[in-house]
CSV table of C-alpha atoms in Angstrom, one decimal:
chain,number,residue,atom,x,y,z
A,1,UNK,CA,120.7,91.4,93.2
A,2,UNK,CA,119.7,87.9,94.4
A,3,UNK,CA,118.6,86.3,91.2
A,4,UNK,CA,121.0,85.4,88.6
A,5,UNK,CA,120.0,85.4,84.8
A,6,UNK,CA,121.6,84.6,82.0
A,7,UNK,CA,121.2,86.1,78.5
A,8,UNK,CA,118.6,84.4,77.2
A,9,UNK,CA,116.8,84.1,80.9
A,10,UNK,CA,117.0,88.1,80.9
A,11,UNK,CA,115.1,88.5,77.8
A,12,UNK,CA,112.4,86.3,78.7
A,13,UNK,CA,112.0,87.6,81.9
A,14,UNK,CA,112.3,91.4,80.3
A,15,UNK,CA,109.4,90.0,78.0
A,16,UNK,CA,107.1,88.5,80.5
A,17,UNK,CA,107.4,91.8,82.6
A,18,UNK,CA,106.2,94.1,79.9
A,19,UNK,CA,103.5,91.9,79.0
A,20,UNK,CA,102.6,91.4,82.2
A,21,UNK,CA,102.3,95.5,82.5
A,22,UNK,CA,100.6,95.8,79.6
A,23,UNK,CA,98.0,92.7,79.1
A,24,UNK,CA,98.4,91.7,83.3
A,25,UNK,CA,98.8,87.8,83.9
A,26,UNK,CA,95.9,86.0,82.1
A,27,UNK,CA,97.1,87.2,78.6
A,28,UNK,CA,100.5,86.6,79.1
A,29,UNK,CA,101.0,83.8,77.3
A,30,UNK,CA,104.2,81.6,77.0
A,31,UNK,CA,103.8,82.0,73.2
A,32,UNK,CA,103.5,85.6,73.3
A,33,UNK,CA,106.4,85.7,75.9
A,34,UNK,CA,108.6,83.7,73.2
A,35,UNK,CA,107.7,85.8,70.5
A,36,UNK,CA,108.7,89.2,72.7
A,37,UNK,CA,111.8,87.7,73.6
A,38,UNK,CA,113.1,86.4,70.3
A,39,UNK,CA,112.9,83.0,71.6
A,40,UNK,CA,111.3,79.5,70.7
A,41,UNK,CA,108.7,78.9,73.3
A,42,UNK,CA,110.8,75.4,74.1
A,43,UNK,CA,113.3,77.4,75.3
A,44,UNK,CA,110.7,79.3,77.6
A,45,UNK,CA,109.9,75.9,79.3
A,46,UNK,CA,113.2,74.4,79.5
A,47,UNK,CA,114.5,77.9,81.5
A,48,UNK,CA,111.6,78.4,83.4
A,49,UNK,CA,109.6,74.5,83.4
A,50,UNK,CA,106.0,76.7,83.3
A,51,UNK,CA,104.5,79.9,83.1
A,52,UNK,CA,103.9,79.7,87.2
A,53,UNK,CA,107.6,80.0,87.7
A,54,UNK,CA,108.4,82.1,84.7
A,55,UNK,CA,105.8,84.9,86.4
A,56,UNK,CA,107.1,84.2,89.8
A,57,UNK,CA,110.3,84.5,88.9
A,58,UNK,CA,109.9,87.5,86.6
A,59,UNK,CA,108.3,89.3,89.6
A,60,UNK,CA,110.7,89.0,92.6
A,61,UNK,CA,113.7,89.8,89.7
A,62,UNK,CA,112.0,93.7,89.3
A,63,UNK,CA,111.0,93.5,92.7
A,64,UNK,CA,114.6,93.6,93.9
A,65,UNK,CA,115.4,95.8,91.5
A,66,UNK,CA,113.1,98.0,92.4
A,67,UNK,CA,114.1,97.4,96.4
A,68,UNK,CA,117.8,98.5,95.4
A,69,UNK,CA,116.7,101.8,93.9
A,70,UNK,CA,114.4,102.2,97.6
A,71,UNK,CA,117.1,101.3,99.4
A,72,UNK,CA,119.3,104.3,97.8
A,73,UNK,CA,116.2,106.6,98.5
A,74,UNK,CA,116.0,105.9,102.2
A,75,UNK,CA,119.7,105.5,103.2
A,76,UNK,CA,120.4,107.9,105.8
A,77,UNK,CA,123.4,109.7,107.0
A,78,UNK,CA,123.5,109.9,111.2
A,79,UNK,CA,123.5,113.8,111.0
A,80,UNK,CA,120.9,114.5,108.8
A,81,UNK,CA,118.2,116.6,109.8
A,82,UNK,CA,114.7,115.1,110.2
A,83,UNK,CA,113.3,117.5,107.8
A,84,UNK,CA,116.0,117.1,104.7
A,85,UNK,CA,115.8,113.3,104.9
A,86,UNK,CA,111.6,113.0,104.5
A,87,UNK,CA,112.2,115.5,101.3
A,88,UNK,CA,114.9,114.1,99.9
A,89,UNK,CA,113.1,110.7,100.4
A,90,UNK,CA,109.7,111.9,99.2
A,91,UNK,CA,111.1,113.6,96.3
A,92,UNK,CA,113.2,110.3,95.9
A,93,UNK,CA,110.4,108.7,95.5
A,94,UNK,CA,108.7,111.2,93.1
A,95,UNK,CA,111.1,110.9,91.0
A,96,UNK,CA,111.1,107.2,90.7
A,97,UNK,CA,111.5,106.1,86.9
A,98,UNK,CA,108.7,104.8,85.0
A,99,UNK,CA,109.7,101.2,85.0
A,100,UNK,CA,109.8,101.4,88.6
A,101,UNK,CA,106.5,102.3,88.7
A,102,UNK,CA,105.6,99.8,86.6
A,103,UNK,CA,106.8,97.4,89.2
A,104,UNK,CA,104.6,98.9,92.1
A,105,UNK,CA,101.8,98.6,90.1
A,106,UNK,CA,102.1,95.0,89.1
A,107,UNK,CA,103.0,94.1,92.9
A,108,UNK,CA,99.6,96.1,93.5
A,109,UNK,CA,97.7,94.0,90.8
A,110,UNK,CA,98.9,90.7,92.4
A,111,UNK,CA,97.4,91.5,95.6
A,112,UNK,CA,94.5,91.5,93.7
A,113,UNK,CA,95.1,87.8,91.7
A,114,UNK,CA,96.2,85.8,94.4
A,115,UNK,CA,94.6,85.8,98.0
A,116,UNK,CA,96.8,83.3,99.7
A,117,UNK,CA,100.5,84.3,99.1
A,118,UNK,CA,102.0,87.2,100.9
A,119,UNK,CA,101.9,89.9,98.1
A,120,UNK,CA,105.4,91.5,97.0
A,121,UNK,CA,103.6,94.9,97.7
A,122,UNK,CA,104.3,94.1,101.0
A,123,UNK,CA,108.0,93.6,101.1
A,124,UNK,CA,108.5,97.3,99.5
A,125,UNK,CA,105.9,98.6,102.7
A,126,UNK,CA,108.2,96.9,105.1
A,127,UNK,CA,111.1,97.9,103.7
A,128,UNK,CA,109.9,101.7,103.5
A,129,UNK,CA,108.4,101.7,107.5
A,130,UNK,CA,111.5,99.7,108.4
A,131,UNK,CA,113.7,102.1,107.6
A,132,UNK,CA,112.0,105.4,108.6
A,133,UNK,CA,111.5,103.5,112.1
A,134,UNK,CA,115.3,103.2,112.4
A,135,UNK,CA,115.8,106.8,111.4
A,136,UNK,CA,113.3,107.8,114.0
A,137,UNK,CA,114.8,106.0,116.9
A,138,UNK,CA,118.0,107.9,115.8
A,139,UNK,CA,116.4,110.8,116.4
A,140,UNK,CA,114.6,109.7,119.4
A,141,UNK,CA,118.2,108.5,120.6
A,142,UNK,CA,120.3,111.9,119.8
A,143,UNK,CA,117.4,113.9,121.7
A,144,UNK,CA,116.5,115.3,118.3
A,145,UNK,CA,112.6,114.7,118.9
A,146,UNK,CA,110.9,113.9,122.2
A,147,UNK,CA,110.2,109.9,123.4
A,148,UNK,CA,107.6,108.4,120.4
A,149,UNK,CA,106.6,105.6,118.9
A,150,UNK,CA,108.8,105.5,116.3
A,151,UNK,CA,106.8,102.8,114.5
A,152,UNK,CA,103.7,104.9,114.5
A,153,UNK,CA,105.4,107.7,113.4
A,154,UNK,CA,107.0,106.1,110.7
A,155,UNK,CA,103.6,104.4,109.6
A,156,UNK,CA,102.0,108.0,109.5
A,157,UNK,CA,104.8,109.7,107.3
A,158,UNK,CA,104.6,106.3,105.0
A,159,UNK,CA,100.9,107.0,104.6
A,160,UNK,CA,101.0,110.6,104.3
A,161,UNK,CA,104.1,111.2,102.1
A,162,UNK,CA,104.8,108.4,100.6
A,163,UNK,CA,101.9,106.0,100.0
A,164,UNK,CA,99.7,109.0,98.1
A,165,UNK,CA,102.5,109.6,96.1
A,166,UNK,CA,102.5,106.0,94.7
A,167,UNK,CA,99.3,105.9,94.3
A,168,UNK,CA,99.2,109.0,92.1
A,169,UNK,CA,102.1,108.0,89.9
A,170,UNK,CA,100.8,104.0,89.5
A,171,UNK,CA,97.4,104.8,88.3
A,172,UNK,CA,98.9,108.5,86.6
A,173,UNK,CA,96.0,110.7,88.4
A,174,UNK,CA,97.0,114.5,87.7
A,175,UNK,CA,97.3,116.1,91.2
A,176,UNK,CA,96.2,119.3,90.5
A,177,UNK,CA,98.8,121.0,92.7
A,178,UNK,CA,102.4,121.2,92.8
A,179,UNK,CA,103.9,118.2,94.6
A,180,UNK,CA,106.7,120.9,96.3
A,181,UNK,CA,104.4,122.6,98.2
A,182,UNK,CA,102.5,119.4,99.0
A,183,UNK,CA,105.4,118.1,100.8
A,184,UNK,CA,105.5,121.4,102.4
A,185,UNK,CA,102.6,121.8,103.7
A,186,UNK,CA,103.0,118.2,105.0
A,187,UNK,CA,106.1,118.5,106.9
A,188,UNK,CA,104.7,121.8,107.9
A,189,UNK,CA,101.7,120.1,109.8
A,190,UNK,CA,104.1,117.1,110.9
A,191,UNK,CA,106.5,119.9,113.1
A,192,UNK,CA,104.1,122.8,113.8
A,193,UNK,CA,101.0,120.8,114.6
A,194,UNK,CA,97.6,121.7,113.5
A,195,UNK,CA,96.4,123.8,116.4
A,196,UNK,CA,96.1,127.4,115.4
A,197,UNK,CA,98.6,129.9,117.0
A,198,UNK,CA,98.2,131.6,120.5
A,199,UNK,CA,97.1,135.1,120.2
């Protein structure tokens, strides 16, 4: 974990995320932050000088959280099939926590607040794509699947398997369908193609 909090530093920032989840930035107020964190608002400024930092700060603290936990998801062992690693990835991403996606979904609300910075959302897209590319080429290397574009590839199975699947569990819409056979059908399509069958 790159940033290092003390006691009191984790409380605040702990405070400011949940309001942040809850109220989003423009109610998230350093007295409200205090109060949440069972701390005189002085102290909020003389840990964090303003609210800027204290939200900027707040957010790239979950963020690598939440990029340790995807990490985990999409490490890869050199012999696994192509198959059991996109399902033990999508489910692993399924079956992310709550408070992880809590995270997602205020990374996905900044993209909406502020135009000119490079939005965390980002840095959990590249780290996704980045590491299903290098699992690709593997494949591509041990002769597994034919010469692709493992970039491409690895942008299509982020779109299909994995972006939905945030989107879903950030802004809780009820599928309608069990996510096991989803996946299925998915991978299915991925290795059989979509052409029907010769006769």
């Amino acid at each position: 974990m790159g940033i290092k909090l003390d006691n009191t530093e984790e409380k605040i920032v702990n405070a400011t995320f949940e309001i942040l989840q809850k109220e989003g930035l423009k109610k998230a107020t350093t007295k409200k932050i205090a109060k949440k964190a069972g701390v005189n608002e002085v102290t909020v400024f003389r840990k964090f000088e303003n609210k800027k930092n204290l939200v900027e700060i707040t957010k790239n603290y979950y963020m690598q959280k939440l990029i340790d936990v995807l990490e985990e998801i999409f490490y890869f062992d050199e012999d696994e099939g192509i198959e059991e690693y996109l399902k033990i990835s999508y489910f692993g991403v399924l079956n992310l926590s709550e408070d992880n996606f809590s995270i997602l979904k205020v990374a996905m609300e900044e993209v909406r607040s502020d135009e000119d910075k490079k939005p965390l959302i980002s840095d959990i897209t590249d780290l996704i794509i980045s590491k299903l590319e290098e699992f690709f080429k593997l494949q591509v290397d041990k002769g597994v699947i034919k010469e692709i574009n493992a970039h491409s590839l690895s942008v299509m199975c982020f779109s299909i398997l994995f972006q939905s699947v945030i989107l879903w569990k950030v802004y809780n819409i009820s599928l309608g369908f069990d996510t096991n056979y989803y996946a299925d059908d998915l991978l299915d399509m991925m290795f059989e193609g979509i052409k029907p069958l010769s006769l």
